[in-house]
Amino acid sequence: MKVFLFLILFVFSSLALYSQVRKPKAPAKASAGASSSLLKLSAGRGKVVYAVNCLPCHQADGGGVPNLNPPLIQTPYVTGDKTRLITIILKGLDKDIEINGDTYSNPMPPHDFLKDQEIADVLTYIRNAFGNKAGAVTAPEVKKLRK
Amino acid sequence: MKLLFIVLLAFLPSLIIAQQQNGKAGTNNAGLTLPSGFNAIIVADNIGKARHLAVTPQGDILVKLARLKDGKGIIRLRDTNGDGIMDSQTGFGNYGGTGIAIKNGYLYASSDQEVFRYKLNDKNEVIDPESPEKIITGLINRRQHESKSVTLDNEGNIYVNVGAYSNSCQVQDRRQGSPGRDGCPILDSAGGIWQFKASKLNQSYGDGARYATGLRNVVGLDWNQQDNALFVMQHGRDQLNMFPSLYDSKKSADLPAECMYMLKKGDNAGWPYIYYDPFLKKKILSPEYGGDGKKEGSSKYIDPAAAYPAHLAPNALLFYTGNLFPGKYKNGAFIAFHGSWNRAPEPQAGFFVVFQPFKDGKPYGDWEVFADGFSGSKEATETGRAQRRPCGLAQGPDGSLYVSDDNRGTIYKIAFSAR
C-alpha cells in the first residue's frame, strides 16, 4: 500500500518536473528593426527625463503612491490613447482619477516646459517600462498637440 | 499510519507560522518590533481603509474608513468572548472620512467636508446609527489634504483641521518655478484649525473661529490634558527640489521637518511662507517667497514644540494617559507616521509609531521608535511599498494602545505585560 502511494507521488512529481523543463521557449523576437532600436534609444533618453521630472511622484518603480499619485503600470492612461497621454503632460491633470478601483487625487502640474522630443522620449519610456509594452511616441505627435 | 504521521509532521511548521501571523500566539508580536516587555496582537484585519479610531470604556472599537466598505463608513468592532480578538463587526455611516472621537456621551465622526455626532447610550453604544446630527458642514474639500481630523477640549469645543489644497500656495500648484501667491488666499478657508461648538447644529465657517493658521495639513491632533492645550502634527511641504539650484534631491528628501505644534488661539505656524529646518533649527523663508535656503522668515510665526524627519507623514497623535505602560510613557505622546513618498529617489522612511517623552507638558528628550515593522520588510520601507501603514491611534480602557492601518485594514493592540 505504502509503495503504491509512493509510486503515484513519484509519477506525478516527475510529470510536473518534465512539463516544466519542456515548456516551449517563447518564439524568437522579430529581428530588431530600425523602429525598435529607435524606440530603445528614445526610451533610454526618456529614462533620464523620468528621473528628474516624474520619479519624485510616480516613484522609481512606476507604482505611484496610494491615494495620491497614480501608478503608471498596466493602465490605459499610459499604454492607451497617445493623444490623452500627451495632453496630460502638456496640460497637467487636476481631477480624481480611478485606476483598478483606487482613486488618486494629487494634482499633476503641466509639464509644457519640456521639449517635444523630451516628452516623446519620456512617454516612450513609460510605455515600455514597468512591464508595459506599447508603441513609441514621436516629437511630431507632441508638437501637433501643443498649441 | 506512519505516513499519516509524517504528513502531519510536515504540515506542523506551516500551522505554527499561520498561528503566529495571526498574532494570536503572541510570540512574534504580529510582526512588530517593540520595546522589551510589550506585546502586540492583530485584533481585526481587512476591515477597509482604517483611518482614525476610538475605543469606548467597554472596549468596543469604532473605526472611520476613508472610503465606504460594503456601504459603511464607520466600523464597530467588538470582542464578544473576551479573548481579545474583535470577533464581531458591524457598520454604519454612509460617508468616507478620517476623523472620529468620543466625548461626553457622543461619538463624533467626519466626512471630508462635514462633522456628525451620534448620541451614545449608557453602554457607549450608538443609539441611532442612521440619523446622526450634522454639527459642521461646508468645509473646503478640494481633493488635496482633504481629510478632516477632529479632537475636543473640556469646554464643549471641537477642533477640526482644514488642510490647504496646495503644496506651497504657488500660482500653479507644484509647478517648477511658479511663485508663491501674495497673501496666500487659501488661508481664508483652509490651512489651519477651526474651532466649533460640539453641540450646535449646521455650523460652517461663519459660526466657528479660525483657531490657528499657517498649518499646511494636519492629520494627527490631540488635546493635551496637562497643558489643557491643542497639539497638532503638521505634514510639511513637499518638493523643495522644484528649486534645483537651491535644493538637490538629498536636501529635498531631508527638508523640512515634520513638526509638532502646541497651539493657542490666534497662532500662526507660517505655512506657506516658511518651513522649519531641523538642522539649522530655524524657520526658513520658502523659496516660492524669495527664500534661498538660508534666509530666515518672520519671527511672528510660532516655533514647533518638536521636530521629526521630513516627509514621514504623521497621521495620528495620542497623549498617553493610561496606567498599563511603564511610568515614562504617562502623558507622553505617541505619533503614528504613515510613511514617506516625497523622499524619492532617496530611500523612503517611516511606517512606524514613535514615542515622544514629555515632562511638565512639554516634549522632553529625544523621540524613539516605539513600534516598527508595519511595512513588512526593510525593502518595502525603502521602496515605499509598505504592506501596512500606521494611520490612527487610540487608547483602550485597560491602557493598551490600538494602531490602525489604512492599507490592509489591520487593527493592532499593543499591551505591556512584563514588570
XYZ file of C-alpha atoms in Angstrom:
566
model
C 0.000 0.000 0.000
C 2.734 2.392 1.050
C 4.767 1.529 -2.011
C 1.772 2.152 -4.212
C 1.245 5.625 -2.742
C 4.881 6.391 -3.200
C 4.739 5.352 -6.821
C 1.802 7.581 -7.523
C 3.522 10.513 -5.885
C 6.709 9.804 -7.795
C 4.995 9.636 -11.142
C 3.077 12.829 -10.566
C 6.035 14.855 -9.405
C 8.135 13.591 -12.301
C 5.433 14.618 -14.730
C 5.270 18.042 -13.174
C 9.029 18.435 -13.436
C 9.085 17.195 -17.017
C 6.439 19.658 -18.131
C 8.437 22.487 -16.519
C 11.581 21.562 -18.359
C 9.795 21.031 -21.654
C 7.982 24.371 -21.512
C 8.385 25.671 -25.041
C 10.512 28.762 -25.297
C 8.874 31.984 -26.374
C 9.214 32.393 -30.101
C 12.308 34.356 -31.008
C 11.576 38.044 -31.328
C 11.454 39.564 -34.759
C 14.917 40.839 -35.513
C 15.402 44.292 -34.110
C 14.306 46.515 -36.903
C 15.120 50.164 -37.254
C 11.941 51.253 -35.455
C 12.571 49.086 -32.416
C 16.135 50.313 -31.965
C 14.885 53.895 -32.322
C 12.342 53.099 -29.627
C 15.108 51.837 -27.382
C 17.186 54.960 -27.936
C 14.204 57.207 -27.236
C 13.237 55.224 -24.114
C 16.842 55.423 -22.908
C 16.778 59.211 -23.126
C 13.302 59.178 -21.617
C 14.525 57.356 -18.540
C 16.693 60.369 -17.706
C 13.779 62.762 -18.210
C 11.681 60.482 -15.985
C 14.215 60.508 -13.149
C 14.151 64.307 -12.947
C 10.528 65.133 -13.673
C 8.342 62.135 -12.866
C 10.071 59.873 -10.364
C 9.554 62.132 -7.312
C 5.806 61.442 -7.518
C 5.368 58.286 -9.603
C 8.370 56.595 -7.916
C 11.274 54.592 -9.320
C 9.132 51.506 -9.950
C 6.308 53.467 -11.606
C 3.979 52.248 -8.869
C 2.907 55.712 -7.721
C 1.698 56.448 -4.179
C -1.536 55.028 -2.723
C -4.443 57.507 -2.866
C -2.202 60.320 -4.155
C -0.109 59.719 -7.271
C -1.397 57.164 -9.778
C 0.656 54.153 -10.855
C 1.942 54.047 -14.429
C 1.821 50.264 -14.568
C -0.636 48.439 -16.818
C -3.077 51.294 -17.119
C -4.688 52.524 -20.341
C -3.805 56.080 -19.262
C -0.211 55.131 -20.133
C -0.444 52.308 -22.654
C -3.612 53.506 -24.419
C -4.559 56.588 -26.427
C -1.441 58.673 -27.098
C -3.400 61.912 -27.507
C -4.762 61.689 -23.981
C -1.337 60.819 -22.585
C 0.477 63.655 -24.383
C -2.241 66.093 -23.297
C -1.766 65.112 -19.619
C 1.926 66.011 -19.901
C 1.237 69.314 -21.671
C -1.761 70.469 -19.627
C -1.382 68.565 -16.366
C -4.193 66.698 -14.651
C -6.200 68.151 -11.786
C -9.051 65.750 -11.099
C -9.577 62.476 -9.318
C -8.774 59.503 -11.474
C -9.639 55.902 -10.774
C -7.345 53.004 -11.603
C -8.273 49.449 -10.672
C -10.804 50.637 -8.116
C -8.438 53.031 -6.322
C -8.699 56.803 -6.539
C -5.722 59.138 -6.930
C -6.114 62.805 -6.132
C -2.832 64.732 -6.198
C -2.771 67.348 -8.950
C -0.134 66.988 -11.652
C 1.185 70.320 -12.931
C 1.578 70.954 -16.678
C 4.976 69.851 -17.924
C 4.890 72.005 -21.065
C 8.360 73.306 -20.213
C 9.738 70.026 -21.568
C 10.751 70.000 -25.246
C 8.700 67.988 -27.763
C 11.491 65.421 -28.036
C 11.818 65.134 -24.237
C 8.083 64.488 -23.898
C 8.215 61.940 -26.725
C 11.169 60.231 -25.044
C 9.697 60.097 -21.554
C 6.370 58.803 -22.836
C 8.086 56.199 -24.967
C 9.992 55.213 -21.836
C 6.969 54.805 -19.560
C 5.061 52.950 -22.291
C 7.883 50.396 -22.341
C 8.991 50.279 -18.707
C 7.441 48.755 -15.554
C 6.215 45.777 -17.598
C 4.354 47.990 -20.099
C 4.571 47.377 -23.826
C 3.172 49.994 -26.181
C 4.234 51.931 -29.255
C 6.629 54.849 -29.222
C 5.542 58.486 -29.052
C 7.231 60.833 -31.511
C 8.136 64.506 -31.298
C 5.812 65.492 -34.197
C 2.916 63.834 -32.340
C 3.688 66.062 -29.344
C 4.163 69.175 -31.482
C 0.754 68.673 -33.080
C -0.977 68.816 -29.670
C 0.986 71.710 -28.262
C -0.922 74.889 -29.014
C -0.448 5.182 9.714
C 3.202 6.139 9.780
C 2.685 8.036 6.542
C -0.194 9.989 8.008
C 2.040 10.900 10.912
C 4.787 12.089 8.557
C 2.343 14.164 6.550
C 1.050 15.748 9.739
C 4.588 16.484 10.857
C 5.327 18.106 7.516
C 2.379 20.458 7.959
C 3.270 21.444 11.506
C 5.626 24.325 10.653
C 3.064 25.966 8.397
C 0.437 25.613 11.118
C 2.740 27.338 13.582
C 3.553 30.091 11.090
C -0.129 30.638 10.375
C -0.798 30.886 14.078
C 1.969 33.421 14.542
C 0.948 35.512 11.565
C -2.460 35.701 13.104
C -0.719 37.283 16.038
C -2.615 35.053 18.412
C 0.368 33.125 19.618
C 1.907 36.333 20.955
C 5.374 35.084 20.148
C 6.204 37.338 17.234
C 4.076 40.351 18.184
C 2.143 40.225 14.909
C 5.351 41.033 13.050
C 6.053 44.242 15.007
C 9.248 45.201 16.777
C 8.511 46.647 20.224
C 10.451 47.662 23.328
C 11.068 44.898 25.846
C 8.013 43.861 27.853
C 5.485 44.982 25.225
C 3.453 42.627 23.077
C 1.144 43.058 20.114
C -1.689 41.148 18.529
C -3.843 41.742 15.477
C -7.397 42.158 16.731
C -9.032 42.738 13.338
C -7.933 42.566 9.709
C -9.145 43.552 6.240
C -11.774 45.944 7.552
C -11.134 48.634 4.902
C -9.110 51.838 4.725
C -8.967 52.281 8.515
C -8.106 55.910 9.307
C -8.682 57.132 12.872
C -10.279 55.066 15.607
C -11.809 55.458 19.067
C -12.318 52.914 21.851
C -15.271 53.012 24.245
C -14.863 52.383 28.006
C -16.496 48.985 27.340
C -13.806 48.125 24.791
C -15.738 48.475 21.532
C -13.574 49.916 18.747
C -15.061 52.421 16.310
C -13.043 52.888 13.130
C -13.517 55.590 10.491
C -12.930 54.339 6.963
C -11.583 56.633 4.242
C -13.908 55.002 1.737
C -17.093 53.019 2.176
C -16.775 49.271 2.541
C -19.974 47.376 1.819
C -21.713 50.757 2.014
C -20.428 51.537 5.522
C -18.033 54.303 6.568
C -17.753 53.527 10.297
C -16.961 50.027 11.545
C -17.756 48.904 15.082
C -15.599 46.038 16.318
C -16.464 44.063 19.424
C -14.893 41.194 21.334
C -17.838 39.031 22.364
C -15.959 36.219 24.092
C -13.237 38.101 25.932
C -10.267 36.568 24.096
C -9.031 39.970 22.930
C -9.826 39.356 19.252
C -12.594 41.519 17.787
C -14.903 38.763 16.560
C -17.996 40.846 15.839
C -18.143 43.523 13.164
C -20.986 45.863 12.212
C -21.034 49.113 10.274
C -22.963 52.330 9.768
C -22.498 55.820 8.315
C -22.751 56.335 4.544
C -19.707 58.596 4.197
C -15.963 58.093 3.987
C -13.619 60.224 6.085
C -10.872 60.260 8.685
C -11.851 61.863 11.994
C -13.528 60.046 14.885
C -13.674 60.780 18.628
C -15.740 60.008 21.719
C -16.516 62.730 24.264
C -19.194 63.276 26.903
C -21.680 60.693 25.659
C -21.320 61.377 21.941
C -19.431 59.826 19.054
C -18.080 62.406 16.587
C -17.102 61.447 13.035
C -16.128 63.414 9.947
C -16.505 63.169 6.208
C -14.149 65.276 4.091
C -16.446 68.301 4.428
C -18.722 67.677 7.418
C -18.724 66.557 11.035
C -21.534 64.455 12.520
C -22.303 63.302 16.017
C -24.185 60.303 17.383
C -25.657 60.077 20.874
C -24.403 57.121 22.916
C -26.350 55.107 25.499
C -25.040 54.238 28.971
C -23.029 51.373 27.458
C -21.466 53.811 24.977
C -23.322 52.274 22.061
C -24.607 54.467 19.234
C -28.357 54.793 19.807
C -29.410 55.704 16.282
C -26.697 54.952 13.727
C -28.871 56.063 10.804
C -29.654 59.613 11.934
C -26.658 61.499 13.275
C -26.755 65.230 13.971
C -24.780 67.252 11.450
C -22.853 69.759 13.544
C -20.446 71.158 10.934
C -20.968 71.476 7.188
C -19.480 73.093 4.094
C -15.785 72.692 4.896
C -13.457 73.023 1.940
C -12.643 69.772 0.148
C -10.562 70.246 -2.963
C -9.180 66.717 -3.034
C -5.715 67.638 -1.755
C -5.221 67.365 2.036
C -8.954 66.839 2.199
C -9.272 64.743 5.351
C -10.853 66.385 8.398
C -9.438 65.245 11.735
C -11.199 66.140 14.965
C -10.461 66.449 18.676
C -12.361 68.028 21.582
C -11.447 70.136 24.600
C -13.121 70.137 28.032
C -15.205 73.261 27.403
C -17.552 71.940 24.752
C -15.486 72.837 21.684
C -14.470 70.659 18.770
C -11.346 71.353 16.687
C -11.257 70.437 13.002
C -8.318 70.510 10.632
C -8.940 72.013 7.216
C -5.877 71.197 5.114
C -4.554 73.513 2.412
C -5.485 72.367 -1.084
C -1.964 73.124 -2.241
C 1.658 72.229 -1.589
C 3.117 75.689 -1.094
C 0.470 78.133 -2.354
C 2.143 78.605 -5.732
C 0.299 80.375 -8.543
C 0.439 76.970 -10.254
C 0.486 74.213 -7.663
C 3.576 72.007 -7.694
C 4.904 73.571 -10.889
C 8.589 74.146 -11.124
C 9.448 77.852 -10.863
C 5.889 79.028 -10.144
C 5.986 81.800 -7.487
C 4.044 81.847 -4.227
C 0.732 83.731 -4.202
C 0.874 87.013 -2.277
C -1.165 86.961 0.907
C -1.955 83.298 0.275
C -5.772 83.361 -0.152
C -6.087 79.668 0.670
C -5.609 80.554 4.343
C -9.053 82.215 4.497
C -10.806 78.857 4.468
C -8.079 76.222 4.816
C -4.528 75.661 6.021
C -5.488 75.843 9.683
C -7.506 74.535 12.600
C -11.102 75.687 13.059
C -12.938 75.686 16.370
C -16.680 74.986 16.567
C -19.228 74.222 19.282
C -19.511 70.484 19.807
C -23.276 70.668 20.365
C -24.530 73.207 17.802
C -26.060 72.023 14.532
C -25.162 73.033 10.966
C -22.238 75.297 11.741
C -19.950 76.455 8.957
C -17.062 78.899 8.674
C -19.164 81.869 9.854
C -20.170 80.072 13.061
C -16.711 78.874 14.034
C -13.376 80.530 14.623
C -10.102 80.065 12.820
C -8.262 78.866 15.918
C -4.809 78.672 14.324
C -3.498 79.258 10.807
C -0.405 78.667 8.704
C -0.677 74.874 9.003
C -0.351 73.178 5.629
C -2.075 69.968 6.604
C -2.744 68.338 9.953
C -3.981 64.771 10.247
C -2.813 63.903 13.777
C -4.040 66.098 16.610
C -4.957 65.619 20.264
C -5.969 67.650 23.289
C -3.272 67.647 25.955
C -4.971 67.400 29.346
C -1.903 68.513 31.333
C -1.487 71.722 29.339
C -5.194 71.997 28.568
C -3.985 72.811 25.052
C -4.273 71.610 21.488
C -1.287 69.825 19.946
C -1.070 69.070 16.244
C 1.315 67.345 13.847
C 1.851 69.151 10.551
C 2.587 67.447 7.260
C 5.426 69.634 5.994
C 5.677 70.811 2.419
C 6.854 68.627 -0.459
C 9.226 69.135 -3.358
C 11.790 71.736 -2.390
C 13.647 70.256 -5.375
C 11.341 72.291 -7.612
C 14.151 74.765 -6.952
C 17.068 72.567 -8.040
C 19.679 75.325 -7.756
C 18.910 75.576 -4.009
C 17.938 72.014 -3.084
C 19.332 68.796 -4.536
C 17.361 65.572 -4.150
C 19.079 64.700 -0.858
C 18.275 68.096 0.678
C 14.747 67.884 -0.661
C 14.385 64.471 0.996
C 15.647 65.741 4.370
C 13.777 69.084 4.465
C 11.637 70.360 6.014
C 10.948 68.766 9.412
C 7.572 67.289 10.207
C 6.613 69.493 13.157
C 4.637 69.154 16.357
C 3.000 72.418 17.453
C 1.279 73.440 20.659
C -1.412 75.876 19.558
C -3.010 78.790 21.332
C -5.882 80.702 19.800
C -4.587 83.019 17.095
C -1.289 81.238 16.494
C 0.259 81.235 13.026
C 2.672 78.419 12.152
C 3.852 80.152 8.977
C 2.847 77.977 6.022
C 3.371 78.711 3.126
C 5.862 81.480 3.874
C 8.308 79.487 5.968
C 9.351 75.938 6.668
C 11.279 74.523 9.625
C 14.845 73.352 9.008
C 15.670 70.809 11.751
C 19.421 71.027 11.092
C 19.675 74.816 11.300
C 16.843 74.777 13.886
C 15.370 77.817 12.164
C 12.252 78.940 10.340
C 13.497 79.383 6.786
C 11.842 81.578 4.154
C 10.226 79.407 1.456
C 11.837 79.561 -1.982
C 8.452 80.467 -3.517
C 8.561 83.622 -1.398
C 12.146 84.684 -2.087
C 13.994 82.258 0.169
C 17.428 80.930 -0.673
C 17.593 78.039 1.783
C 19.239 80.205 4.475
C 17.241 83.414 4.856
C 15.076 83.282 7.961
C 11.369 84.005 7.868
C 9.406 86.331 10.116
C 9.658 85.757 13.867
C 5.890 86.243 14.214
C 5.403 82.592 13.313
C 5.446 80.157 16.225
C 8.236 77.668 16.797
C 7.497 73.942 16.737
C 7.309 72.098 20.059
C 9.301 69.267 18.486
C 10.619 68.305 15.053
C 10.798 64.954 13.243
C 12.372 63.760 9.981
C 10.972 65.134 6.737
C 8.070 63.658 4.763
C 7.242 60.838 7.210
C 3.579 61.925 7.303
C 2.424 61.996 10.942
C -1.184 60.798 10.717
C -2.059 60.384 14.386
C -1.117 61.938 17.731
C -2.132 60.480 21.086
C -1.247 61.623 24.574
C -0.999 58.512 26.706
C -2.952 58.822 29.953
C -3.177 55.129 30.859
C -1.506 53.199 33.653
C -0.699 49.950 31.845
C 2.587 51.097 30.289
C 5.671 51.940 32.406
C 5.778 55.379 34.046
C 7.869 57.091 31.396
C 5.012 56.784 28.908
C 2.458 58.587 31.084
C 1.444 61.897 29.496
C 3.945 61.386 26.680
C 2.958 61.384 23.007
C 2.614 58.518 20.577
C 2.810 59.526 16.926
C 1.822 57.278 14.009
C 3.915 58.015 10.933
C 2.125 56.900 7.773
C 5.410 56.759 5.834
C 7.007 58.910 3.162
C 6.807 59.178 -0.603
C 8.409 62.540 -1.186
C 11.915 61.329 -0.344
C 12.414 59.613 -3.749
C 14.940 58.920 -5.165
C 16.340 58.665 -1.621
C 15.033 55.620 0.300
C 11.568 56.103 1.791
C 11.142 56.039 5.569
C 8.594 56.000 8.362
C 5.747 53.467 8.559
C 6.201 53.306 12.336
C 4.844 54.518 15.658
C 7.087 56.874 17.596
C 7.103 57.763 21.284
C 7.927 61.334 22.282
C 8.662 61.686 26.017
C 7.029 64.680 27.738
C 7.774 66.356 31.040
C 5.566 69.041 32.594
C 3.518 69.212 29.412
C 6.441 69.791 27.056
C 8.435 67.452 24.813
C 11.393 66.288 26.849
C 14.324 64.457 25.326
C 14.607 62.592 22.045
C 11.803 60.733 20.354
C 12.232 56.997 19.843
C 10.746 54.406 17.527
C 8.150 52.541 19.596
C 6.585 50.104 17.132
C 8.149 49.212 13.780
C 7.688 46.508 11.183
C 4.322 47.580 9.736
C 5.800 47.786 6.233
C 6.787 44.096 6.248
C 10.485 44.491 5.409
C 13.338 46.942 5.045
C 12.974 46.770 1.284
C 9.248 47.517 1.497
C 10.045 50.555 3.638
C 12.736 51.864 1.315
C 10.700 51.431 -1.862
C 7.562 52.752 -0.175
C 5.703 49.528 -0.999
C 4.642 49.060 2.618
C 2.194 46.278 3.422
C 0.667 48.261 6.260
C 0.731 51.959 7.115
C 0.034 53.245 10.643
C -2.710 55.860 10.465
C -4.696 56.016 13.717
C -4.033 55.654 17.437
C -6.382 55.083 20.367
C -6.055 54.124 23.991
C -8.064 51.184 25.310
C -9.825 51.196 28.688
C -7.075 48.951 30.096
C -4.359 51.324 28.915
C -3.356 49.331 25.848
C -2.589 51.142 22.599
C -4.522 50.471 19.395
C -3.000 51.205 15.986
C -4.964 51.229 12.730
C -3.543 50.653 9.249
C -5.315 52.117 6.218
C -3.668 49.930 3.613
C -4.754 46.404 4.539
C -7.246 47.473 7.184
C -5.477 45.920 10.156
C -6.071 46.873 13.801
C -3.252 46.121 16.263
C -3.429 46.068 20.035
C -0.178 46.774 21.861
C -0.045 45.872 25.560
C 2.548 45.637 28.292
C 2.998 42.561 30.440
C 6.493 42.381 31.950
C 7.058 44.273 35.173
